[in-house]
Amino acid sequence: MSQRPDTDDYAAILLADSPLIDTRAPIEYAKGGLPNSVNLPLMSDDEREKVGTCYKQQGQQQAIELGHQLVSGELKRQRVEAWTDFARRHPEGYIYCFRGGLRSHTSRQWMRDAGVDYPLIKGGYKAVRRYLIDLIDRQAAEHPWLILSGRTGTGKTRVLDRIESCLDLEGLANHRGSSFGRRVQPQPTQIDFENALGVAMLKKLHQEQDLGPWMLEDESRLIGRLSLPLSLHEAMGQAPIVVLEEPMALRVEQVRSDYVEDLCAEYVEHYGEQAGFEAYADYMLQSLHRVRKRLGLERHEQIRTLMQQALDQHRQHRDISLHDQWIEAMLSKYYDPMYDYQLSKKQERVLFRGNQQQVIDWFADYRQQQG
């Protein structure tokens, strides 16, 4: 394998989706890593803890010696083999630790001893993480934004799917943003979400040569359990708004597609047909229960009855038509009043109103004018 230099060109690494070896302990990696990285640690969590305790009590040299004692023999051979195997399969990749210090240098030296030279990321994970956070804050402050608003079910995500100059925050957060928005697969960690957002911004900057606005869906600070970076959320609160409007019948159809057909299919694929449907039904009823106070107890019971009837017919006859009743009730009695109240406080920021195709066409013209 030909030798490549160490690098601090973080943009190039992220734009190329470079394969990465993260040598931090599993407990560190679980909190967040870099995109396209795999955790092949130098030390286990227990080994790292022992070395850390030794460092505090006896100093650096004794801690280094203890580390070499703990990771030696067959254990060392296995870890070196994992690194070198990854390097041979991904010769364009890099290796890193937290600060680009002792752990990654030790790992790289052991790889060299095994005949494989693999470059480091200078500054390690901490430096790349700082680069991404600074990029988010800078773009939040400097880049023009346009917020796509609209009542639940109007198809905001469908609009974003059809335009290039946008960032899909809900896609990055793996959550639809509503009370029923959790997906079968878990959300990323907060750090992984922020890192993915920074990379998405970086790639968008690289793809587009103009400075035209990017569109974002109107979101609260939280998407599920994940928090938008404060700088971005504040910028969104000042940006112009486009309001997506669609008739109730189409909104019900789109909610049914997203939250009944597609979400149920996710559960079935993950858990199997019978267990998946039961898990889906339980999730929907629990989600409704969580908003019972805001609905009002009497209205909650009414909608719960409609939902239970729809789920029973869905289960027994594979007929999803009854879902339309509770969906329309939730839209008209719960989501619409909340949305209308929130939009009433932002009227001065509204630039345009229209259906999906009208918004797409308007945005293309608007961006060309602004770019």
XYZ file of C-alpha atoms in Angstrom:
371
model
C 0.000 0.000 0.000
C 1.510 3.299 -1.109
C 2.120 5.879 1.572
C -0.259 8.846 1.781
C 0.276 11.912 3.965
C -1.646 12.722 7.118
C -4.308 15.351 6.521
C -6.199 18.203 8.079
C -8.280 18.809 4.947
C -11.502 17.941 6.725
C -13.708 19.161 3.889
C -12.055 16.802 1.419
C -12.476 13.840 3.773
C -16.160 14.551 4.335
C -16.992 15.394 0.728
C -15.379 12.158 -0.455
C -17.199 10.047 2.172
C -13.779 8.680 3.070
C -13.842 5.407 5.037
C -12.527 6.038 8.549
C -11.206 4.002 11.461
C -12.216 5.436 14.834
C -9.855 4.099 17.487
C -11.691 5.605 20.460
C -13.256 3.343 23.053
C -16.793 2.071 22.330
C -18.316 4.299 25.026
C -16.901 7.366 23.273
C -17.992 6.250 19.827
C -21.529 5.490 20.995
C -22.026 9.178 21.805
C -21.177 10.164 18.240
C -18.673 9.543 15.481
C -17.807 10.803 12.029
C -19.808 9.732 8.976
C -18.488 6.611 7.226
C -16.484 5.583 10.284
C -16.262 2.217 12.007
C -15.233 1.768 15.607
C -12.126 -0.418 15.817
C -10.840 0.670 19.223
C -7.314 0.537 20.502
C -8.695 -0.146 23.986
C -11.966 -1.468 25.323
C -14.009 0.642 27.741
C -12.610 -1.281 30.694
C -9.019 -1.005 29.470
C -9.426 2.718 28.837
C -10.806 3.227 32.340
C -7.870 1.414 33.915
C -5.353 3.437 31.910
C -7.154 6.663 32.812
C -7.057 5.838 36.499
C -3.362 5.001 36.244
C -2.692 8.300 34.461
C -4.348 10.287 37.251
C -2.563 8.397 40.028
C 0.863 7.659 38.558
C 1.358 9.835 35.491
C 1.621 9.472 31.740
C 4.545 7.076 31.413
C 3.065 4.515 33.776
C -0.284 4.812 31.999
C 1.375 4.164 28.622
C 3.164 1.129 30.013
C -0.078 -0.210 31.459
C -1.798 0.272 28.111
C 0.857 -1.793 26.365
C 0.486 -4.504 29.002
C -3.300 -4.620 28.639
C -3.223 -4.680 24.824
C -0.563 -7.246 24.033
C -0.133 -10.724 22.660
C -3.150 -12.248 20.930
C -5.365 -9.292 21.803
C -2.969 -6.887 20.105
C -2.693 -9.185 17.076
C -6.488 -9.261 16.678
C -6.818 -5.498 16.822
C -3.973 -4.893 14.386
C -5.495 -7.452 12.046
C -8.842 -5.608 12.161
C -7.171 -2.287 11.283
C -5.005 -3.683 8.495
C -7.914 -5.627 7.008
C -9.977 -2.411 6.902
C -7.054 -0.498 5.380
C -6.562 -3.062 2.615
C -10.275 -2.973 1.785
C -10.367 0.838 1.958
C -6.977 2.135 0.798
C -8.406 5.672 0.455
C -9.325 5.928 4.147
C -7.866 7.418 7.325
C -7.512 6.608 11.007
C -8.214 8.883 13.963
C -8.620 9.039 17.735
C -10.050 11.840 19.861
C -7.345 14.503 19.460
C -5.045 12.917 16.903
C -2.670 11.969 19.680
C -1.264 8.871 21.299
C -3.998 6.375 20.456
C -4.073 6.973 16.710
C -0.285 7.274 16.534
C 0.103 3.995 18.428
C -2.446 2.262 16.192
C -0.790 3.592 13.048
C 2.656 2.478 14.236
C 1.408 -1.027 14.973
C -0.108 -1.116 11.474
C 3.236 -0.026 10.033
C 4.939 -2.822 11.947
C 2.483 -5.165 10.217
C 3.408 -3.751 6.801
C 0.495 -1.323 6.271
C 0.931 2.450 6.238
C -2.321 4.322 6.892
C -2.589 8.105 7.300
C -4.017 9.995 10.268
C -6.535 12.778 10.523
C -4.619 15.604 12.169
C -6.367 16.873 15.278
C -8.558 13.767 15.374
C -12.271 13.610 15.983
C -12.296 16.764 18.078
C -10.931 18.918 15.251
C -13.389 17.569 12.656
C -16.275 17.992 15.075
C -15.239 21.613 15.693
C -15.007 22.179 11.943
C -18.589 20.932 11.437
C -20.062 22.952 14.320
C -18.355 26.114 13.052
C -19.662 25.407 9.549
C -23.252 25.053 10.814
C -23.032 28.280 12.817
C -21.471 30.166 9.915
C -24.039 28.984 7.385
C -26.892 29.651 9.800
C -25.734 33.258 10.082
C -24.678 33.895 6.481
C -26.712 31.729 4.135
C -30.200 32.833 3.015
C -32.981 30.525 4.181
C -36.589 29.980 3.173
C -39.005 28.153 5.472
C -41.639 25.798 4.084
C -44.680 25.905 6.334
C -48.110 24.349 6.015
C -50.708 22.379 7.883
C -50.033 18.745 8.734
C -50.531 16.530 5.700
C -49.981 19.160 3.038
C -46.902 17.258 1.838
C -43.961 19.413 2.891
C -41.532 16.494 2.726
C -42.842 15.631 -0.733
C -41.989 19.155 -1.887
C -38.496 18.931 -0.425
C -37.997 15.606 -2.204
C -38.594 17.355 -5.528
C -36.181 20.270 -5.137
C -32.406 20.295 -4.935
C -31.777 23.383 -2.818
C -33.055 22.128 0.492
C -32.023 20.374 3.676
C -34.273 17.592 4.950
C -33.991 18.029 8.715
C -36.552 15.324 9.471
C -34.698 12.890 7.231
C -31.429 13.607 9.027
C -33.199 13.228 12.396
C -35.053 10.064 11.293
C -38.303 11.457 12.680
C -41.356 12.981 11.022
C -41.535 15.767 13.582
C -45.080 15.163 14.815
C -46.547 13.423 17.858
C -46.748 10.285 15.690
C -43.415 10.888 13.970
C -41.131 8.259 15.503
C -39.777 5.691 13.052
C -39.057 2.016 13.699
C -35.297 2.548 13.544
C -34.037 4.800 16.355
C -32.968 8.368 15.900
C -29.237 9.078 15.730
C -27.473 10.529 18.730
C -27.514 14.298 19.088
C -23.872 14.479 18.041
C -24.361 12.219 15.011
C -27.346 14.341 13.956
C -25.301 17.539 14.167
C -22.386 15.962 12.316
C -24.702 14.729 9.540
C -26.281 18.182 9.300
C -22.863 19.801 8.939
C -21.859 17.347 6.219
C -25.159 17.948 4.391
C -24.468 21.698 4.417
C -20.909 21.152 3.223
C -22.049 18.991 0.311
C -24.774 21.464 -0.621
C -22.199 24.284 -0.715
C -19.922 22.164 -2.888
C -22.711 21.221 -5.306
C -24.162 24.698 -5.778
C -22.085 27.575 -7.069
C -24.627 30.332 -6.408
C -25.726 31.794 -3.098
C -29.445 31.245 -3.565
C -31.569 30.331 -0.537
C -31.999 26.837 0.812
C -35.425 25.634 1.853
C -36.097 24.042 5.237
C -39.307 22.625 6.626
C -40.751 24.659 9.469
C -39.689 22.885 12.673
C -39.782 23.471 16.378
C -36.466 23.355 18.229
C -36.978 19.622 18.836
C -37.404 16.958 16.162
C -38.338 13.978 18.263
C -35.714 13.974 20.992
C -33.092 15.778 18.903
C -32.448 19.486 19.219
C -31.676 21.754 16.285
C -28.489 23.782 16.712
C -29.498 27.052 18.332
C -27.864 29.150 15.608
C -29.898 27.431 12.899
C -33.154 27.532 14.834
C -32.739 31.252 15.444
C -32.013 31.847 11.750
C -35.133 29.861 10.823
C -37.163 32.077 13.145
C -36.209 35.142 11.078
C -36.415 33.685 7.570
C -39.168 34.291 4.999
C -41.969 31.717 4.840
C -43.722 29.875 2.024
C -47.073 28.374 3.006
C -48.076 25.067 1.427
C -51.839 24.682 1.090
C -53.798 21.589 0.065
C -57.452 20.512 0.501
C -58.455 18.303 3.422
C -59.111 15.249 1.232
C -55.557 15.260 -0.138
C -54.117 15.876 3.335
C -55.981 12.877 4.749
C -54.734 10.745 1.864
C -51.122 11.801 2.430
C -51.280 11.268 6.194
C -52.790 7.827 5.594
C -49.950 7.039 3.191
C -47.241 8.176 5.628
C -48.599 7.117 9.009
C -50.696 4.077 8.122
C -49.403 2.399 4.969
C -45.711 3.294 5.150
C -45.248 3.233 8.918
C -47.124 -0.034 9.339
C -44.992 -1.537 6.567
C -41.844 -0.465 8.458
C -43.032 -2.290 11.564
C -43.983 -5.411 9.615
C -40.637 -5.485 7.841
C -38.792 -5.095 11.146
C -40.802 -7.418 13.419
C -42.658 -9.741 11.051
C -46.271 -9.587 9.920
C -48.258 -10.322 13.072
C -45.848 -8.938 15.669
C -45.159 -5.944 13.448
C -48.808 -4.991 13.136
C -49.356 -5.347 16.882
C -46.317 -3.177 17.590
C -47.575 -0.601 15.087
C -51.083 -0.547 16.597
C -49.671 -0.199 20.103
C -47.420 2.665 18.992
C -50.292 4.569 17.380
C -52.526 4.239 20.452
C -49.680 5.271 22.775
C -48.892 8.292 20.580
C -52.511 9.376 20.772
C -52.479 8.863 24.539
C -49.494 11.191 24.900
C -51.505 14.142 23.535
C -54.707 13.401 25.460
C -54.424 16.463 27.716
C -54.004 18.837 24.797
C -56.853 17.130 22.958
C -59.133 17.160 25.960
C -60.173 13.909 27.590
C -63.578 13.678 25.889
C -62.205 14.342 22.411
C -59.337 11.964 23.078
C -61.765 9.167 23.876
C -63.756 9.889 20.724
C -60.691 9.799 18.483
C -59.280 6.787 20.295
C -62.489 4.889 19.562
C -62.190 5.787 15.873
C -58.534 4.741 15.811
C -59.246 1.423 17.550
C -62.031 0.638 15.100
C -59.741 1.451 12.183
C -56.952 -0.729 13.569
C -59.365 -3.622 14.144
C -60.659 -3.450 10.564
C -57.093 -3.067 9.299
C -56.009 -6.158 11.256
C -58.975 -8.351 10.385
C -59.730 -7.365 6.796
C -56.632 -5.481 5.563
C -58.974 -2.561 4.983
C -57.438 0.813 5.854
C -60.381 3.009 4.866
C -61.579 3.635 8.444
C -58.286 5.317 9.290
C -59.507 8.365 7.375
C -61.995 9.151 10.145
C -59.538 9.568 12.980
C -57.014 11.241 10.679
C -59.484 13.926 9.648
C -60.556 14.403 13.265
C -56.926 14.861 14.395
C -56.214 17.300 11.581
C -59.298 19.468 12.093
C -59.542 19.327 15.888
C -55.915 19.170 16.970
C -53.241 20.010 14.391
C -54.989 22.768 12.415
C -55.834 25.002 15.390
C -52.243 24.782 16.653
C -50.819 25.532 13.220
C -53.185 28.419 12.545
C -52.272 30.010 15.870
C -48.535 29.691 15.225
C -48.815 31.047 11.663
C -50.890 34.006 12.835
C -47.790 35.257 14.662
C -45.659 35.063 11.485
C -47.897 36.617 8.835
C -45.466 39.421 8.056
C -42.853 36.862 6.952
C -45.085 35.018 4.441
C -43.911 35.484 0.828
C -46.092 33.000 -1.056
C -48.948 30.533 -0.695
C -49.767 27.662 -3.040
C -50.124 23.940 -3.581
C -47.182 21.569 -4.046
C -46.547 22.239 -7.736
C -47.108 25.976 -7.348
C -44.608 26.151 -4.490
C -42.030 24.160 -6.465
C -42.411 26.420 -9.502
C -42.364 29.599 -7.407
C -39.258 28.511 -5.515
C -37.349 27.840 -8.744
C -38.100 31.373 -9.948
C -37.434 32.941 -6.547
C -34.095 31.195 -6.136
C -32.965 32.237 -9.588
C -33.792 35.849 -8.727
C -31.994 35.660 -5.366
C -28.964 33.612 -6.401
